[in-house]
């Protein structure tokens, strides 16, 4: 590895304490801007291009480009294997997500595909998606379980996630989605008890999980179940994540904030009380516009969340059923068009705040001296061109730890 530098017409990054909210959530712009890193891939300078400590020899000069932090995707259901395009067609014909779930489709179908596939098949399928994500500027991301749907199945998926994390270019954090659906042959109460008493401790004993997640929904788990999982996660020393208020209002967002969860994700039907609690606490509001788009769902109330002072993050929700999208630029475009986010607000929501959600904001998520040189060089004269051109991959170069990533 050699020291390097990059310059562009503009450089945009969040600054200050995290998670960013309000005015602080709008990324700062330096024009023209530059970033330099030393030979261990640590940033040593961010600022005006003409003050670079050495010439930008590694990436060259891109006079009309944009430099931003690498995108951080904090809600990802990898590893999985196989797609479910026929379910998408069924929803277009009027079949609801709930109906598909109840017909052993949805989560249960992906669980069967995972169980039937060999480890190497799962890793090859998932690695290809990770490579595609890097080509679209994702330099750090979450990996989740949740398709195991048995004690050993969940642990297998976590082990696969750890193996995947060792092979991909991105920094990865692994989340145990302990309660995603009630497995066949189990009552809900019995599964929650097993998840709390056996699964979470086993995952911790093997060093397989960095956080614990639960899907709170009328077709999944309750707020009472959330409290039990939160207690088990706390006892294990793991932060809590919550799938909240996706299909209907459940009180999950306010419960997540009260319990001190790291994030409440989805929020399409978050209540006024949930909005207020997210604005008061440190639980981040993780928005998933790609699943909103794919399900043709009501968008999360971003204006109200913003006005309340909530910390906003956005992620792809990459999964085979409701968000087969792995591109953060495309997700940013959806966030701006569907939710009314401004481009520079969406940039912070796609970099700094999700790094905070994953607990890696001390290393990545912003361009600052002392952090790792994870950055993306984009085409176009400003970051606004990313949401302005959905479907176009604006990434010229993805850099992770000071090294350009082959795509």
C-alpha positions as CSV (number, residue, x, y, z in Angstrom):
1,X,0.0,0.0,0.0
2,X,1.3,3.5,-0.9
3,X,0.3,6.9,0.3
4,X,-2.3,8.6,-2.0
5,X,-4.5,11.5,-2.6
6,X,-7.5,12.5,-4.7
7,X,-8.9,15.9,-5.7
8,X,-12.2,16.8,-7.3
9,X,-14.4,19.8,-8.2
10,X,-16.2,19.3,-4.9
11,X,-15.7,17.2,-1.7
12,X,-18.7,16.7,0.5
13,X,-18.7,15.1,4.0
14,X,-20.5,15.3,7.3
15,X,-18.6,16.7,10.2
16,X,-19.1,17.0,14.0
17,X,-20.6,14.7,16.6
18,X,-22.8,11.8,15.6
19,X,-25.5,10.9,15.0
20,X,-26.1,14.1,13.0
21,X,-29.5,15.7,13.1
22,X,-31.1,19.0,12.1
23,X,-28.8,21.5,10.4
24,X,-25.8,19.3,11.3
25,X,-27.2,16.5,9.1
26,X,-26.4,18.5,5.9
27,X,-22.9,17.6,4.7
28,X,-20.3,20.3,4.2
29,X,-18.9,21.1,0.8
30,X,-15.3,22.1,-0.1
31,X,-14.8,23.2,-3.7
32,X,-12.4,22.2,-5.1
33,X,-11.6,19.7,-2.4
34,X,-8.9,17.1,-1.7
35,X,-8.1,14.2,0.6
36,X,-4.8,12.6,1.3
37,X,-3.8,9.4,3.1
38,X,-0.6,7.8,4.3
39,X,0.8,4.4,3.5
40,X,-1.3,2.6,6.0
41,X,-4.5,3.9,4.5
42,X,-5.2,6.5,7.2
43,X,-6.5,9.9,6.2
44,X,-4.0,12.7,7.0
45,X,-5.6,15.7,5.2
46,X,-9.1,16.8,4.1
47,X,-9.5,20.3,2.8
48,X,-8.9,22.7,-0.2
49,X,-7.3,21.0,-3.1
50,X,-4.5,23.4,-3.3
51,X,-3.4,22.5,0.2
52,X,-2.8,18.8,-0.4
53,X,0.5,17.7,1.2
54,X,1.4,15.7,-2.0
55,X,0.2,15.3,-5.5
56,X,-2.8,13.2,-6.2
57,X,-0.8,10.5,-7.9
58,X,-3.0,7.5,-7.1
59,X,-6.3,8.5,-8.6
60,X,-5.4,11.5,-10.8
61,X,-7.2,14.7,-11.1
62,X,-10.9,14.7,-11.7
63,X,-11.8,18.3,-12.3
64,X,-15.5,17.8,-12.5
65,X,-15.9,15.0,-10.0
66,X,-17.1,14.7,-6.5
67,X,-15.4,13.0,-3.5
68,X,-17.6,11.7,-0.7
69,X,-17.1,9.2,2.1
70,X,-17.7,5.6,1.2
71,X,-21.3,4.6,1.5
72,X,-22.3,2.6,4.6
73,X,-25.2,0.3,4.2
74,X,-26.6,-0.4,7.7
75,X,-29.5,-2.7,6.8
76,X,-28.6,-5.7,4.6
77,X,-30.0,-9.2,4.7
78,X,-26.9,-10.9,3.3
79,X,-25.9,-13.8,3.3
80,X,-28.8,-15.3,1.4
81,X,-29.2,-17.3,-1.8
82,X,-31.8,-17.1,-4.5
83,X,-34.4,-14.5,-5.7
84,X,-38.2,-14.3,-5.5
85,X,-39.2,-12.4,-8.6
86,X,-42.5,-14.4,-8.9
87,X,-43.6,-13.0,-5.6
88,X,-43.0,-9.5,-7.0
89,X,-45.2,-10.4,-9.9
90,X,-47.8,-11.8,-7.5
91,X,-47.9,-8.5,-5.6
92,X,-48.4,-6.6,-8.8
93,X,-51.4,-8.8,-9.4
94,X,-52.8,-7.9,-6.1
95,X,-51.5,-10.5,-3.7
96,X,-50.4,-8.8,-0.4
97,X,-47.1,-9.3,1.3
98,X,-49.1,-10.7,4.3
99,X,-50.7,-13.3,2.0
100,X,-47.4,-14.4,0.6
101,X,-46.0,-14.7,4.1
102,X,-49.0,-16.8,5.2
103,X,-48.6,-19.1,2.2
104,X,-45.1,-20.1,3.3
105,X,-43.6,-17.6,0.9
106,X,-41.6,-14.6,1.9
107,X,-39.2,-15.2,4.8
108,X,-40.0,-18.9,5.0
109,X,-39.2,-19.4,1.3
110,X,-35.8,-17.8,1.7
111,X,-35.2,-19.9,4.7
112,X,-35.9,-23.1,2.7
113,X,-33.5,-21.9,-0.1
114,X,-30.8,-21.2,2.4
115,X,-31.2,-24.6,4.1
116,X,-31.1,-26.4,0.8
117,X,-28.0,-24.7,-0.5
118,X,-24.4,-25.6,0.4
119,X,-22.2,-23.2,2.2
120,X,-20.0,-22.5,-0.8
121,X,-23.1,-21.8,-3.0
122,X,-24.4,-19.3,-0.4
123,X,-21.0,-17.6,-0.2
124,X,-20.5,-17.4,-3.9
125,X,-24.0,-15.9,-4.4
126,X,-23.5,-13.4,-1.6
127,X,-20.0,-12.5,-2.6
128,X,-21.1,-11.5,-6.1
129,X,-23.6,-9.1,-4.6
130,X,-20.9,-7.6,-2.3
131,X,-18.7,-7.0,-5.3
132,X,-21.6,-5.2,-7.0
133,X,-22.2,-3.1,-3.9
134,X,-18.5,-2.1,-3.9
135,X,-18.8,-1.1,-7.5
136,X,-21.7,1.2,-6.4
137,X,-19.6,2.8,-3.7
138,X,-20.5,0.7,-0.6
139,X,-17.4,0.5,1.6
140,X,-19.0,-0.8,4.8
141,X,-22.1,-2.7,5.5
142,X,-24.2,-4.9,7.8
143,X,-24.7,-8.6,7.4
144,X,-27.8,-10.3,9.0
145,X,-29.1,-13.7,9.9
146,X,-32.8,-14.2,10.1
147,X,-33.3,-16.9,7.3
148,X,-32.0,-19.7,9.6
149,X,-35.4,-20.2,11.4
150,X,-33.9,-22.7,13.8
151,X,-31.3,-22.5,16.5
152,X,-28.6,-24.2,14.4
153,X,-29.9,-22.6,11.2
154,X,-29.4,-19.1,12.6
155,X,-25.9,-20.0,13.9
156,X,-25.0,-21.4,10.5
157,X,-26.1,-18.2,8.8
158,X,-24.0,-16.1,11.3
159,X,-21.0,-18.3,10.6
160,X,-21.5,-17.8,6.9
161,X,-21.7,-14.1,7.5
162,X,-18.4,-14.1,9.4
163,X,-16.8,-16.0,6.5
164,X,-18.3,-13.6,4.0
165,X,-16.9,-10.7,6.0
166,X,-13.4,-12.2,5.7
167,X,-13.6,-12.3,1.9
168,X,-15.3,-9.1,0.8
169,X,-13.5,-5.8,0.5
170,X,-16.0,-4.0,2.8
171,X,-15.9,-3.6,6.6
172,X,-18.8,-5.7,7.9
173,X,-20.7,-5.9,11.1
174,X,-22.9,-8.9,11.7
175,X,-26.4,-8.7,13.3
176,X,-28.3,-11.7,14.8
177,X,-31.8,-11.2,13.6
178,X,-33.0,-13.5,16.4
179,X,-36.7,-13.0,15.8
180,X,-37.6,-12.6,12.1
181,X,-40.4,-15.1,11.8
182,X,-41.8,-17.8,14.0
183,X,-40.3,-21.1,12.8
184,X,-42.5,-24.0,11.8
185,X,-43.4,-26.2,14.7
186,X,-42.8,-23.5,17.3
187,X,-45.1,-21.2,19.2
188,X,-44.1,-17.6,19.2
189,X,-43.5,-17.6,23.0
190,X,-41.4,-20.7,22.8
191,X,-39.2,-19.3,20.0
192,X,-38.7,-16.0,21.8
193,X,-37.7,-17.9,24.9
194,X,-35.2,-20.0,22.9
195,X,-33.8,-17.0,21.1
196,X,-33.2,-15.2,24.4
197,X,-32.0,-18.2,26.5
198,X,-30.1,-20.2,23.9
199,X,-29.5,-18.5,20.6
200,X,-28.2,-15.1,21.7
201,X,-25.8,-16.7,24.3
202,X,-24.6,-19.2,21.8
203,X,-23.9,-16.5,19.2
204,X,-22.0,-14.5,21.8
205,X,-20.0,-17.5,22.9
206,X,-18.8,-18.1,19.3
207,X,-18.2,-14.4,18.7
208,X,-20.7,-14.4,15.8
209,X,-22.8,-11.3,16.4
210,X,-22.2,-7.6,16.9
211,X,-25.9,-6.7,17.5
212,X,-29.3,-8.3,17.9
213,X,-32.4,-7.5,15.8
214,X,-36.1,-8.3,16.0
215,X,-39.0,-7.8,13.5
216,X,-42.0,-6.3,15.3
217,X,-45.1,-6.7,13.2
218,X,-48.5,-8.2,13.5
219,X,-47.3,-11.2,11.3
220,X,-44.1,-11.5,13.4
221,X,-43.3,-10.4,16.9
222,X,-44.9,-8.1,19.5
223,X,-43.6,-5.2,21.6
224,X,-43.7,-7.6,24.6
225,X,-41.3,-9.9,22.7
226,X,-39.2,-6.9,21.9
227,X,-38.7,-6.2,25.6
228,X,-37.6,-9.7,26.2
229,X,-35.1,-9.7,23.3
230,X,-33.9,-6.3,24.5
231,X,-33.2,-7.7,27.9
232,X,-31.3,-10.6,26.5
233,X,-29.3,-8.5,24.2
234,X,-28.4,-6.1,27.0
235,X,-27.3,-9.1,29.2
236,X,-25.1,-10.3,26.4
237,X,-23.6,-6.8,25.9
238,X,-24.9,-6.4,22.4
239,X,-26.7,-3.3,20.9
240,X,-30.3,-3.7,19.8
241,X,-31.8,-3.1,16.4
242,X,-35.5,-3.1,15.6
243,X,-37.6,-3.6,12.5
244,X,-40.4,-1.1,13.4
245,X,-43.7,-0.1,12.0
246,X,-43.2,-1.3,8.4
247,X,-46.7,-2.8,7.6
248,X,-48.7,-0.9,10.2
249,X,-48.4,1.1,13.4
250,X,-47.2,-1.2,16.2
251,X,-45.7,1.1,18.8
252,X,-42.3,-0.4,18.0
253,X,-40.5,2.8,17.3
254,X,-41.3,4.4,20.6
255,X,-40.5,1.1,22.4
256,X,-37.2,0.9,20.6
257,X,-36.3,4.4,21.6
258,X,-37.4,3.8,25.2
259,X,-35.2,0.7,25.3
260,X,-32.2,2.6,24.0
261,X,-32.1,0.6,20.7
262,X,-29.4,1.7,18.3
263,X,-32.0,2.0,15.5
264,X,-35.6,1.7,14.5
265,X,-35.8,0.6,10.9
266,X,-38.5,1.0,8.2
267,X,-40.9,3.4,10.0
268,X,-43.5,3.6,7.2
269,X,-46.3,3.7,9.7
270,X,-44.5,5.2,12.7
271,X,-46.9,7.0,15.1
272,X,-46.7,10.6,16.3
273,X,-45.5,9.2,19.7
274,X,-42.8,7.2,17.9
275,X,-41.7,10.3,16.0
276,X,-41.4,12.3,19.2
277,X,-39.4,9.6,21.0
278,X,-37.0,9.3,18.0
279,X,-36.5,13.0,18.1
280,X,-35.8,13.0,21.8
281,X,-33.4,10.0,22.1
282,X,-30.3,8.6,20.3
283,X,-32.1,5.8,18.5
284,X,-31.5,6.4,14.8
285,X,-34.4,6.4,12.3
286,X,-33.2,4.0,9.5
287,X,-35.2,4.6,6.4
288,X,-35.5,1.9,3.7
289,X,-36.8,3.6,0.5
290,X,-36.0,0.7,-1.8
291,X,-38.5,-1.6,0.0
292,X,-41.0,1.3,0.1
293,X,-40.6,1.6,-3.7
294,X,-40.8,-2.2,-4.3
295,X,-43.8,-2.7,-2.1
296,X,-45.5,0.5,-3.3
297,X,-45.9,1.4,0.4
298,X,-46.7,4.6,2.1
299,X,-43.4,6.5,2.6
300,X,-42.0,7.1,6.1
301,X,-42.9,10.6,7.4
302,X,-39.4,12.1,6.9
303,X,-40.5,15.7,7.3
304,X,-42.0,15.0,10.7
305,X,-39.0,13.0,11.7
306,X,-36.7,15.8,10.6
307,X,-38.8,18.4,12.4
308,X,-38.7,16.3,15.6
309,X,-34.9,16.2,15.5
310,X,-34.5,12.5,14.7
311,X,-31.2,11.2,13.4
312,X,-31.9,9.9,9.9
313,X,-30.0,7.1,8.1
314,X,-30.9,5.3,4.8
315,X,-30.0,1.8,3.7
316,X,-30.8,-0.6,0.9
317,X,-32.6,-3.3,2.9
318,X,-31.1,-5.7,0.3
319,X,-33.1,-8.9,0.5
320,X,-34.6,-11.3,-2.1
321,X,-38.3,-10.5,-1.3
322,X,-39.0,-6.8,-0.8
323,X,-35.8,-5.0,-1.8
324,X,-33.6,-6.7,-4.4
325,X,-31.6,-3.5,-4.5
326,X,-27.9,-3.3,-3.7
327,X,-27.0,0.2,-5.0
328,X,-26.7,3.0,-2.4
329,X,-26.8,5.7,-5.2
330,X,-30.1,4.3,-6.4
331,X,-31.4,4.1,-2.8
332,X,-30.3,7.8,-2.3
333,X,-32.3,8.7,-5.4
334,X,-35.3,7.0,-4.0
335,X,-34.8,8.7,-0.6
336,X,-34.8,12.1,-2.2
337,X,-37.7,11.5,-4.6
338,X,-40.0,9.4,-2.3
339,X,-39.1,11.0,1.1
340,X,-38.2,14.6,0.1
341,X,-34.7,14.4,1.5
342,X,-32.2,16.9,0.2
343,X,-29.1,15.5,-1.6
344,X,-26.6,16.6,1.1
345,X,-28.9,15.4,3.9
346,X,-29.2,12.0,2.1
347,X,-25.4,11.9,1.9
348,X,-25.0,12.2,5.6
349,X,-27.8,9.6,6.0
350,X,-25.9,7.2,3.7
351,X,-22.5,7.7,5.3
352,X,-22.0,9.2,8.8
353,X,-25.2,8.2,10.5
354,X,-25.3,4.6,9.3
355,X,-21.6,4.2,10.5
356,X,-22.9,5.4,13.9
357,X,-25.7,2.8,13.7
358,X,-23.1,0.0,13.1
359,X,-20.8,1.3,15.8
360,X,-17.9,2.0,13.4
361,X,-18.1,5.8,13.2
362,X,-14.7,6.1,14.9
363,X,-13.2,4.6,11.7
364,X,-15.4,5.3,8.7
365,X,-18.4,7.3,7.6
366,X,-16.8,10.8,7.3
367,X,-13.7,12.1,5.7
368,X,-11.6,13.3,8.6
369,X,-7.9,13.0,9.5
370,X,-7.3,9.8,11.5
371,X,-10.1,7.8,9.9
372,X,-9.6,5.2,7.3
373,X,-9.4,6.3,3.7
374,X,-12.8,4.9,2.6
375,X,-14.1,7.2,-0.1
376,X,-15.9,7.3,-3.4
377,X,-15.1,9.4,-6.5
378,X,-18.2,10.3,-8.4
379,X,-18.9,11.8,-11.8
380,X,-21.0,14.9,-12.2
381,X,-20.4,18.4,-11.0
382,X,-22.2,18.0,-7.6
383,X,-23.6,15.4,-5.3
384,X,-27.1,16.4,-6.4
385,X,-26.4,14.5,-9.7
386,X,-26.6,11.2,-7.7
387,X,-30.3,11.5,-6.9
388,X,-31.0,13.4,-10.1
389,X,-29.9,10.4,-12.2
390,X,-31.5,7.2,-10.7
391,X,-30.3,4.1,-12.4
392,X,-27.0,5.6,-13.4
393,X,-24.0,4.3,-11.5
394,X,-22.0,7.5,-10.7
395,X,-19.1,5.8,-9.2
396,X,-15.8,6.4,-10.9
397,X,-13.6,4.8,-8.2
398,X,-14.3,3.2,-4.9
399,X,-11.4,3.4,-2.4
400,X,-11.2,1.2,0.7
401,X,-8.3,1.7,3.1
402,X,-6.5,3.8,0.6
403,X,-6.7,1.1,-2.1
404,X,-8.9,1.3,-5.2
405,X,-11.3,-1.6,-5.4
406,X,-11.6,-3.6,-8.6
407,X,-15.1,-4.0,-9.8
